[in-house]
CSV table of C-alpha atoms in Angstrom, one decimal:
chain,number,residue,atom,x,y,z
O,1,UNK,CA,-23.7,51.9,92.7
O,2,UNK,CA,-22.2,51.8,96.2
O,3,UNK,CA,-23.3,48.8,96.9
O,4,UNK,CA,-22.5,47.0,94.5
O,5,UNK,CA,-18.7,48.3,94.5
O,6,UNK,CA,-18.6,47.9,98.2
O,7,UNK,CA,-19.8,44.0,97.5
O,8,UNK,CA,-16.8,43.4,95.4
O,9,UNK,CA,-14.4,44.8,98.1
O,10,UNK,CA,-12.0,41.8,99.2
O,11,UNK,CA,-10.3,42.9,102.1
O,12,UNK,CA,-8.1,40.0,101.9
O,13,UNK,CA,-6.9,40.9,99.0
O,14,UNK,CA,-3.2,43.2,98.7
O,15,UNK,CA,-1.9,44.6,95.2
O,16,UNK,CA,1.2,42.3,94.2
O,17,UNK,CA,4.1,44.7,94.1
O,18,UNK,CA,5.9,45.0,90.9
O,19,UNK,CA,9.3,43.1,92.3
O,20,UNK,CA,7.1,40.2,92.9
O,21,UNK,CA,7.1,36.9,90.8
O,22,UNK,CA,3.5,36.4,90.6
O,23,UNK,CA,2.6,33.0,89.5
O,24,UNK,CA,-1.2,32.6,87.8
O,25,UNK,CA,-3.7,33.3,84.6
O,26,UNK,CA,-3.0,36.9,84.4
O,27,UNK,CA,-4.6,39.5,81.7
O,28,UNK,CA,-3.8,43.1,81.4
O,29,UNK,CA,-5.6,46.7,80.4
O,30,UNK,CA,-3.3,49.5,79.5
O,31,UNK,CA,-5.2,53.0,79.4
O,32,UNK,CA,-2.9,55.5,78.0
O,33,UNK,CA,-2.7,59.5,79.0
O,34,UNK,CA,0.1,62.2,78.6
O,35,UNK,CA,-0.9,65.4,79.1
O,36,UNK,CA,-4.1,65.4,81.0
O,37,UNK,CA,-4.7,61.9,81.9
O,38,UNK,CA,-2.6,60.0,83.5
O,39,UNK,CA,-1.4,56.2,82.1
O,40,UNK,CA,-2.7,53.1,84.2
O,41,UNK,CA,-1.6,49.9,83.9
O,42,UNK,CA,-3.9,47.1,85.6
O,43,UNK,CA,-3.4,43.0,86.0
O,44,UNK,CA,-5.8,40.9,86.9
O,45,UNK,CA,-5.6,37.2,87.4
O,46,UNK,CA,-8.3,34.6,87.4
O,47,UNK,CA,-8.2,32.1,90.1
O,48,UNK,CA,-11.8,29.8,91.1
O,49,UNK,CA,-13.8,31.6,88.5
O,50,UNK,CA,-13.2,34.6,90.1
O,51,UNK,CA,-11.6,37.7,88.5
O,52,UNK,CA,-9.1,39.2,91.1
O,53,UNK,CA,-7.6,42.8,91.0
O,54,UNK,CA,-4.0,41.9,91.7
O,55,UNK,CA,-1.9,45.3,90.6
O,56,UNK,CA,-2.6,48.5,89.4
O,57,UNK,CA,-0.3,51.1,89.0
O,58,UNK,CA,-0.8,55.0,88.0
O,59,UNK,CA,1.8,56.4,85.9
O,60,UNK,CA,2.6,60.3,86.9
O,61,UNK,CA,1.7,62.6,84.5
O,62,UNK,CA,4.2,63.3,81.2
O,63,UNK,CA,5.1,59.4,81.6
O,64,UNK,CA,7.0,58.7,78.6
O,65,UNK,CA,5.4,56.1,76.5
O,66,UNK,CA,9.0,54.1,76.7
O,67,UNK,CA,9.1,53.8,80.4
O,68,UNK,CA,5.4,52.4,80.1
O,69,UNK,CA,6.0,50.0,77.5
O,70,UNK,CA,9.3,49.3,79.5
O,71,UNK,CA,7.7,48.5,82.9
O,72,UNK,CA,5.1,46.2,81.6
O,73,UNK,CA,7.9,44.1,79.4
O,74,UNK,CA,9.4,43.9,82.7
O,75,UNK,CA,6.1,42.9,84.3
O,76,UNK,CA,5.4,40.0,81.0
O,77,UNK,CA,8.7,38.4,81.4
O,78,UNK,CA,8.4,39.1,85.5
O,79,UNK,CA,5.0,37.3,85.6
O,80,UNK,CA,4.3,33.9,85.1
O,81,UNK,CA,2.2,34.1,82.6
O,82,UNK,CA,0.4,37.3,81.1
O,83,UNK,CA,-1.8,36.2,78.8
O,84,UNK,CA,-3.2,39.0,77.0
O,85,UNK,CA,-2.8,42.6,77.4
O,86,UNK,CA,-5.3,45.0,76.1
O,87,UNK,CA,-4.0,48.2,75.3
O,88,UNK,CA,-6.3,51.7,74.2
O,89,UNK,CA,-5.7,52.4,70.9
O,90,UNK,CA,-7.3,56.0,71.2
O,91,UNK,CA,-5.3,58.9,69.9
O,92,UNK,CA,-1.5,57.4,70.5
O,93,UNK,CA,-2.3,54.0,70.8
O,94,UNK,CA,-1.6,53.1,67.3
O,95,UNK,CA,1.8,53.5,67.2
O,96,UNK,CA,2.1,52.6,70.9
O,97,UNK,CA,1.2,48.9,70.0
O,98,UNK,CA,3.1,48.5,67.5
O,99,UNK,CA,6.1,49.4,70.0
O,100,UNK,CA,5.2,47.2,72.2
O,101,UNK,CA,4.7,44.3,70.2
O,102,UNK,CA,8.1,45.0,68.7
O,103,UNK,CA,9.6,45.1,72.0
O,104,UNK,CA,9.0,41.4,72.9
O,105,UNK,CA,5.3,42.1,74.6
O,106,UNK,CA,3.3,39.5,71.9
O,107,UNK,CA,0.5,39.6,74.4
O,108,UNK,CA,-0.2,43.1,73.5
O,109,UNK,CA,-3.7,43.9,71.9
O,110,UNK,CA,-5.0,47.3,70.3
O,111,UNK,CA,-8.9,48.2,71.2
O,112,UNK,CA,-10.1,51.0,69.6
O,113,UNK,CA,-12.5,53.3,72.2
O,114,UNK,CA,-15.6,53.7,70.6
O,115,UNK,CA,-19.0,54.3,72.2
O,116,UNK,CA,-19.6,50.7,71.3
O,117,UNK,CA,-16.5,49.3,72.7
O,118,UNK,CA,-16.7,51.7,75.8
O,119,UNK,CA,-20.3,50.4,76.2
O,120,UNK,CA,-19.4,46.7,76.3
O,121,UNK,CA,-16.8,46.9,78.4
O,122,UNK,CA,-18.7,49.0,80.9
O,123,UNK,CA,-21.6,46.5,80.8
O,124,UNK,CA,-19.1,43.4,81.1
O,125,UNK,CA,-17.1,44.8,84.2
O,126,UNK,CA,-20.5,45.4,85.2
O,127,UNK,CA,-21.6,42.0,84.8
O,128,UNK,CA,-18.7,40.7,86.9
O,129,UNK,CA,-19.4,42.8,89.3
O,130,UNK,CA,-23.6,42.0,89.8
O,131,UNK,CA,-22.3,37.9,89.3
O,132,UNK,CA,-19.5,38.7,92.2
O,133,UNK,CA,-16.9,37.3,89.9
O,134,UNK,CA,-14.7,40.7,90.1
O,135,UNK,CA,-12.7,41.2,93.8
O,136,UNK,CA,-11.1,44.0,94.1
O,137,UNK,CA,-8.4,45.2,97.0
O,138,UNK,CA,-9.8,48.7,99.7
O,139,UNK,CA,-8.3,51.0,96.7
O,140,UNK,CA,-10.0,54.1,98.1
O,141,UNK,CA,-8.9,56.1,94.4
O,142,UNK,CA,-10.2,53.2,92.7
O,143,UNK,CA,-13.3,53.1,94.8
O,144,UNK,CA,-13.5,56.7,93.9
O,145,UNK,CA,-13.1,56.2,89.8
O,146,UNK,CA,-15.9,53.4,89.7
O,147,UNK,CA,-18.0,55.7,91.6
O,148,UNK,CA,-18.3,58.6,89.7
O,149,UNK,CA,-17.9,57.5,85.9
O,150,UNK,CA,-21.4,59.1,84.2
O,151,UNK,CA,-23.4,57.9,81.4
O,152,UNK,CA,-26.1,59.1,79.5
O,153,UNK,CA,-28.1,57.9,76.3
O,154,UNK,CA,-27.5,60.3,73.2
O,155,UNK,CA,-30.0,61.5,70.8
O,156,UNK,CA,-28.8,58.9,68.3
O,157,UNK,CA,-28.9,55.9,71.1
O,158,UNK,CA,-25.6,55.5,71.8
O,159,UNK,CA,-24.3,56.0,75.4
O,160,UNK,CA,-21.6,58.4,76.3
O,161,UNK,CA,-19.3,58.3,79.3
O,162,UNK,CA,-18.2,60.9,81.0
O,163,UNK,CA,-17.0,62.2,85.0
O,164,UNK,CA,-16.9,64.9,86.7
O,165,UNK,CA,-14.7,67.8,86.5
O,166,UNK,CA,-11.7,67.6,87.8
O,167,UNK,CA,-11.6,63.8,88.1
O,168,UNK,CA,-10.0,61.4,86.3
O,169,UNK,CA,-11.3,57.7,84.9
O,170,UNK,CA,-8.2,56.3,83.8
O,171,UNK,CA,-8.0,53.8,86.8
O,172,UNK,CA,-11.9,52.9,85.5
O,173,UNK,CA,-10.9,52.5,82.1
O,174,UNK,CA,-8.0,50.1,82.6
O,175,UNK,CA,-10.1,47.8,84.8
O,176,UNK,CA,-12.1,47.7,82.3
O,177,UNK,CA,-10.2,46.8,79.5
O,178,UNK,CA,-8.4,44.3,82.1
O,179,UNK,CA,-11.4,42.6,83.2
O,180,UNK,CA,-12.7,42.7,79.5
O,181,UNK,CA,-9.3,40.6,78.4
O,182,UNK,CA,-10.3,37.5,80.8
O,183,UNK,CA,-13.8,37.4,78.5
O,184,UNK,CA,-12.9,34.6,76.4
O,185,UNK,CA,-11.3,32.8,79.7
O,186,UNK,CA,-14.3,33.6,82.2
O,187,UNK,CA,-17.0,32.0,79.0
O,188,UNK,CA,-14.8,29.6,77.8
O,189,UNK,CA,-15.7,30.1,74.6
O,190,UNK,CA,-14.1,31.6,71.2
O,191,UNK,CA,-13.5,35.3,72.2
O,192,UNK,CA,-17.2,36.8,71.4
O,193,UNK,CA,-15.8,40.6,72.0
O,194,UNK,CA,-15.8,42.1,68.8
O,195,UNK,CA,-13.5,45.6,68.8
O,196,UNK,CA,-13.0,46.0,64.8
């Protein structure tokens, strides 16, 4: 809801700019698009139990998968330290992986995007968000994404996501598989999100 997007708002908080030596417990979600959907790449670092948005950064359209895998090397070795990046392994993201794990990026992670996996992460990011552990910068086509992602229950119980036409969730989707890499961090437990 509103509300509860407008309560994570930290006006405080600026995006770190990609030249920038950021220090910190950092994790990253990598939603990949071509054609249709753009890629977004999104850091978050955890500082005082809280999860803070720290970058996030829209690829144009047609991005080839090299210059993505390329600019977030440049961000692992760049930022002191990036702990884990999840990457969606929908479609493309197989091979893409693969790539970037052979290109020095160890931290890299495949999640398949499934109903169930969409559905944890949604409720997880959601949790953060009710517990005020996520701040986010005044990101007004962020703002926009988390506002208008849809879900509904299907005939078989399983809940599908959707938005609107004409919009785009990409900038949702790598939150969330951002904010879903601090899980084993923020609990301080084994990691209990289960993908495969």
């Amino acid at each position: 809801s509103q509300s509860l997007i407008t309560s994570c708002i930290d006006h405080m908080l600026e995006y770190c700019n990609f030249e920038e030596a950021a220090k910190g417990e950092f994790y990253a979600g990598l939603d990949l698009g071509k054609y249709q959907d753009y890629s977004v790449l999104t850091v978050v670092g955890i500082e005082d139990s809280s999860i803070k948005l720290i970058h996030m950064h829209q690829f144009p359209l047609r991005t080839p998968y090299a210059s993505v895998i390329g600019y977030v090397k440049t961000l692992c070795d760049r930022w002191q330290t990036i702990n884990k990046v999840y990457v969606d392994m929908s479609g493309v993201g197989d091979y893409i992986v693969e790539d970037m794990v052979n290109a020095g990026i160890s931290e890299a992670e495949g999640v398949k995007f499934t109903p169930e996996t969409k559905e944890k992460m949604a409720q997880w990011l959601k949790q953060c968000m009710v517990q005020k552990k996520l701040k986010i910068p005044y990101d007004s086509d962020l703002i926009a994404e988390l506002n208008i992602e849809r879900f509904e229950l299907t005939k078989d119980g399983k809940i599908r996501f959707s938005h609107p036409e004409g919009t785009h969730d990409d900038r949702f989707w790598s939150l969330a598989l951002a904010v879903a890499a601090t899980r084993q961090e923020a609990e301080g437990k084994p990691d209990s999100f289960i993908f495969f």
